[in-house]
Coordinates of C-alpha atoms and ligand atoms in Angstrom, one line a residue:
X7 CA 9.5 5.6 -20.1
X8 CA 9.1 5.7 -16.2
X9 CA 7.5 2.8 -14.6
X10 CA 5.1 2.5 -11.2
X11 CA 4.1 -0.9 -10.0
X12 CA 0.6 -0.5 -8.4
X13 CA -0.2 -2.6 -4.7
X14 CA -3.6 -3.8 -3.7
X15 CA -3.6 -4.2 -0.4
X16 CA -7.2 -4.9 0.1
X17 CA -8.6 -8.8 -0.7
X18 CA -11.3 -6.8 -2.6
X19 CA -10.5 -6.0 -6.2
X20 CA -12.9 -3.5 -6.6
X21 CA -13.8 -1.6 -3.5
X22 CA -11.4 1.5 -1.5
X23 CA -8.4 0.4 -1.9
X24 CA -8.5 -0.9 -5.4
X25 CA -10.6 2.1 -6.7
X26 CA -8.1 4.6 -4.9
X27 CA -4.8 3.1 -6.7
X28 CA -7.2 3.1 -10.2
X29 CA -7.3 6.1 -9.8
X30 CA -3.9 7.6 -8.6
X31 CA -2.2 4.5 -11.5
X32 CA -4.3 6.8 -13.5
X33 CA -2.9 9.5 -12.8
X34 CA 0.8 8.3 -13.6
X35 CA -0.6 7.2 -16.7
X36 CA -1.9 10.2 -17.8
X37 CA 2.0 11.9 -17.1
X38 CA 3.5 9.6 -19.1
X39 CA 4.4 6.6 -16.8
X40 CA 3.9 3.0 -17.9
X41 CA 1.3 1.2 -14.8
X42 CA 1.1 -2.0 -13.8
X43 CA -1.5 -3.3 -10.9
X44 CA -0.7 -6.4 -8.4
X45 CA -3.5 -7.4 -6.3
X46 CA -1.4 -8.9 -3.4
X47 CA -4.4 -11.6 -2.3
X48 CA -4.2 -12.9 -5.4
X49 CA -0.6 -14.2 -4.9
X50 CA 0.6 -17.2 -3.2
X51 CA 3.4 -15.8 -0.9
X52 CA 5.0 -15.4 2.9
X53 CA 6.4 -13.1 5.3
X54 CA 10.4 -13.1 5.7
X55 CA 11.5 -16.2 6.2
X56 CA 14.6 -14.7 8.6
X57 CA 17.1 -16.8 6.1
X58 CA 19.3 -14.4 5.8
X59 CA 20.4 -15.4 2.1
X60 CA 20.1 -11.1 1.5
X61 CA 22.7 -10.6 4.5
X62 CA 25.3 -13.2 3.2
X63 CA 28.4 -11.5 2.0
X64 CA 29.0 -12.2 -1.0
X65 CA 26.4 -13.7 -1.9
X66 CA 24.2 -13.4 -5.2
X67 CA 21.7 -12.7 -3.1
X68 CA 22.9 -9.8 -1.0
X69 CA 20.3 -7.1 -0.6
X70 CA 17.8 -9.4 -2.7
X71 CA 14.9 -11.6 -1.4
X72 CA 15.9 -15.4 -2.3
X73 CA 12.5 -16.7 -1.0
X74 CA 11.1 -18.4 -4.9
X75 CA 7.3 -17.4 -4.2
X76 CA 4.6 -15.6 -6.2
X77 CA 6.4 -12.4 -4.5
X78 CA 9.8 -12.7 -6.2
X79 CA 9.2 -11.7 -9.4
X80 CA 6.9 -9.0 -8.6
X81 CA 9.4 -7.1 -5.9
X82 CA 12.3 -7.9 -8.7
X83 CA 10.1 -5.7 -10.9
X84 CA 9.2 -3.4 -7.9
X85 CA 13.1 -2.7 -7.5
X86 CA 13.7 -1.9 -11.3
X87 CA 10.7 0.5 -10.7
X88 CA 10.7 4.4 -11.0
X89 CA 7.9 4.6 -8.3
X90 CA 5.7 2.3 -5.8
X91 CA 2.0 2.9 -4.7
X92 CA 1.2 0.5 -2.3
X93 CA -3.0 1.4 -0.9
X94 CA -4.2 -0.5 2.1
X95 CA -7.3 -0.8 4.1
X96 CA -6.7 -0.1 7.7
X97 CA -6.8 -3.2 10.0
X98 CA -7.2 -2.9 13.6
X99 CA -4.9 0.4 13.5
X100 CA -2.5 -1.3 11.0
X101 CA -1.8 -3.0 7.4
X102 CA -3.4 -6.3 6.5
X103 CA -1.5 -9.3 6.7
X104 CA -0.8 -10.0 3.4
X105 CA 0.4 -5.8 3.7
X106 CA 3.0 -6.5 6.7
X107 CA 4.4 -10.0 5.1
X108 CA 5.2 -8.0 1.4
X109 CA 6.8 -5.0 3.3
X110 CA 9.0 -7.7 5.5
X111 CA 10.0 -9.3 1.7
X112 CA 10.6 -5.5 0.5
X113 CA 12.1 -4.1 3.4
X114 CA 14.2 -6.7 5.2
X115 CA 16.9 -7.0 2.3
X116 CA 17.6 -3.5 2.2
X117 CA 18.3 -3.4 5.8
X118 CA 21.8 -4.2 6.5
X119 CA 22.4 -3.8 9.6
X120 CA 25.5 -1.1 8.8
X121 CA 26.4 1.1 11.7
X122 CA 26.1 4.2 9.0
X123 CA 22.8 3.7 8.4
X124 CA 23.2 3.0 4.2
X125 CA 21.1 -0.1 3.3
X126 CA 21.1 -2.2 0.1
X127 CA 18.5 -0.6 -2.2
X128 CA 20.2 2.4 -4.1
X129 CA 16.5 4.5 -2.5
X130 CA 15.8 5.5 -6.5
X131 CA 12.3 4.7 -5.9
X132 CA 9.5 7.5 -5.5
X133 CA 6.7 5.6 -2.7
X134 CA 3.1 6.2 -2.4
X135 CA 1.0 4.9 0.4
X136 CA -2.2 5.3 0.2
X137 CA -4.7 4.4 3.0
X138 CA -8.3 4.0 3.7
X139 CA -10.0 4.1 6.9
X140 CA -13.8 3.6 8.8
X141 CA -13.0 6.2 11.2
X142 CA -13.2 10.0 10.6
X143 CA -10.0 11.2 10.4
X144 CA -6.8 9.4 9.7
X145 CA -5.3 11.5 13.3
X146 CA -6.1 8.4 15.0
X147 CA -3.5 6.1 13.3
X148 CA -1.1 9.4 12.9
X149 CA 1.8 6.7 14.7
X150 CA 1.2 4.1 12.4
X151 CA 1.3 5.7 9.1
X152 CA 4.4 7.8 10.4
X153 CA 6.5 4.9 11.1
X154 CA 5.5 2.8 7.7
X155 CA 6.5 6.2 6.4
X156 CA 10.0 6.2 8.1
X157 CA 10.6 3.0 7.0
X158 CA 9.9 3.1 3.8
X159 CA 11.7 6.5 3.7
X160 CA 15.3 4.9 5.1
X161 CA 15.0 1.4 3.6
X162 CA 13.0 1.9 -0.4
X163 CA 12.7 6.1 -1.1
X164 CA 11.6 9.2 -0.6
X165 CA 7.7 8.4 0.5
X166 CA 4.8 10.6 0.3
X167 CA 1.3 9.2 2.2
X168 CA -2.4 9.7 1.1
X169 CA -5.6 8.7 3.4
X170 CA -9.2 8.5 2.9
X171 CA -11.4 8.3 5.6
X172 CA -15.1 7.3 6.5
X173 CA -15.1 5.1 3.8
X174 CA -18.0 3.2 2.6
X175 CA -17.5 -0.7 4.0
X176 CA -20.8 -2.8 2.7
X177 CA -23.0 -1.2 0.2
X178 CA -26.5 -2.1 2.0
X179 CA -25.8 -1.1 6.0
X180 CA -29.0 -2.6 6.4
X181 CA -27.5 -6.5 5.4
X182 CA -25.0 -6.1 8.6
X183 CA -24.4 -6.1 12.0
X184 CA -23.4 -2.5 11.4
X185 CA -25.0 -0.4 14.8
X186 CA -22.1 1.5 15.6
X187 CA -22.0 3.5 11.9
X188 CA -25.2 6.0 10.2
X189 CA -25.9 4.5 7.7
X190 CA -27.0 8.0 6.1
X191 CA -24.2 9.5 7.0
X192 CA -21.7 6.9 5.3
X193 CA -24.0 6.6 2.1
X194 CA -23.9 10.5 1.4
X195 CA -20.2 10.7 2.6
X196 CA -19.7 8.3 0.2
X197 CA -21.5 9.9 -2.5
X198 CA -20.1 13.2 -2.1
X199 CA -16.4 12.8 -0.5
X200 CA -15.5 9.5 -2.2
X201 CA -15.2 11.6 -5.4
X202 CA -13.0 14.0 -4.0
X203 CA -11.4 11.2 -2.8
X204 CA -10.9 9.5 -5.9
X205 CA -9.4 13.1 -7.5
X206 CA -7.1 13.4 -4.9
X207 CA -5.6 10.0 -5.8
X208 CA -5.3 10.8 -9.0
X209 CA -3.4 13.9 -8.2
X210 CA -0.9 11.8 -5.8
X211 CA -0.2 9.4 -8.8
X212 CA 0.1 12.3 -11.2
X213 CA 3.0 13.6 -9.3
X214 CA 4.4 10.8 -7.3
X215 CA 7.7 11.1 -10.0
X216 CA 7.5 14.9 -9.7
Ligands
FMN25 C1 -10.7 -7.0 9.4 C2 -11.0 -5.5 9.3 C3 -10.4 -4.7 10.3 C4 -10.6 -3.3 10.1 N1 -10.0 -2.4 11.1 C5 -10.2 -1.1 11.0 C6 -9.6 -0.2 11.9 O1 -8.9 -0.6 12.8 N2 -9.8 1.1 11.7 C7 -10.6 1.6 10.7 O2 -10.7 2.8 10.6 N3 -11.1 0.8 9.8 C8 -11.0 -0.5 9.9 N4 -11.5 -1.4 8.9 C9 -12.3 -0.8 7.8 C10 -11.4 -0.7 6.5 O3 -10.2 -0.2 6.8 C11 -12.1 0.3 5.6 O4 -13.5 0.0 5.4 C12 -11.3 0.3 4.2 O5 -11.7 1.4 3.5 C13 -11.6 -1.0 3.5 O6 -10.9 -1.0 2.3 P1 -11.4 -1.9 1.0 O7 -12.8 -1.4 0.7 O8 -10.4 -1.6 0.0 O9 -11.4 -3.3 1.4 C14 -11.4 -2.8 9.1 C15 -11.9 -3.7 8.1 C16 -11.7 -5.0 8.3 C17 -12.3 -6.0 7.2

């Protein structure tokens, strides 16, 4: 049976992000693959250490992580995986923290520095990256999104990328120093687009393995 490890990149368990990878693990489910959540803020881990016990010819550890954190056994199972669906909040045009530090663990072994451009992983792995936004339309992070694409295309597998936008940040508007949003407008766009939303992630986890 195929496999695909689910990524919370969000510290809430039960807002965008999560509800979005529900829904495309779903998805997976439902064609047959065997799901498994992570909620990344509730693991104790860093960013690369810049070690370079994955560089050292040789080594056991070549094109592996050594750091022994919460994050070892979880990209371990990541990299015995048949697919990947990592889904972020957007943070000041970019990836959370906790987001950037897990890539650096998943990325930085592959990368091997080769003149050829062949890295460590054998690139089996199908990659979903899903994102949520405040703003309209995901356009304005277009550079963003394209690079995390690019890399996770040359250094894990073949990546496909899935945004929602306008989300829905606090449930009462009212509670928050919230001015610059309408608060109509993001209740009803929640009500009717978040849905949508929520079947299009299904969707991309349905045929993230093809
Ligand atoms: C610290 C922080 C920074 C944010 N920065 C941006 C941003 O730059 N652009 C944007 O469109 N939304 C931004 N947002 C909004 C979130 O990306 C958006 O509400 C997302 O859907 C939240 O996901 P979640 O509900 O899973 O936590 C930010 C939210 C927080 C908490």
């Amino acid at each position: 049976m195929s496999r695909i490890i689910g990524i919370n990149g969000s510290p809430r368990a039960n807002w965008n992000s999560a509800k979005l990878l529900d829904s495309a693990l779903q998805g997976a489910k439902d064609n047959g693959a065997d799901v498994r959540r992570i909620d990344l803020y509730s693991l104790n881990y860093t960013g690369c250490r810049s070690c370079f016990a994955c560089k050292l010819l040789g080594s056991p550890t070549f094109g592996r992580c050594a750091i022994n954190d919460d994050l070892k056994p979880v990209l371990e199972d990541i990299l015995s995986a048949d697919g990947l669906i990592i889904s972020s909040p957007i943070y000041f045009g970019s990836a959370p923290g906790m987001v950037r530090s897990f890539c650096e663990r998943l990325w930085f072994p592959s990368h091997t520095y080769s003149t050829d451009g062949s890295v460590a992983y054998d690139l089996h792995l199908k990659v979903g990256l899903m994102y949520s936004m405040n703003v309209p339309s995901d356009s304005f992070y277009t550079d963003f999104i394209e690079s995390e694409k690019e890399k996770f295309s040359s250094m894990v597998g073949p990546t496909a990328v899935f945004s929602a936008v306008d989300t829905l940040q606090f449930s009462d508007y009212s509670k928050y120093a919230s001015a610059a949003f309408n608060a109509e407008h993001k209740k009803q766009h929640y009500e009717e687009s978040f849905p949508e939303d929520l079947s299009r992630a299904y969707e991309f986890g349905r045929s993230l393995l093809g």
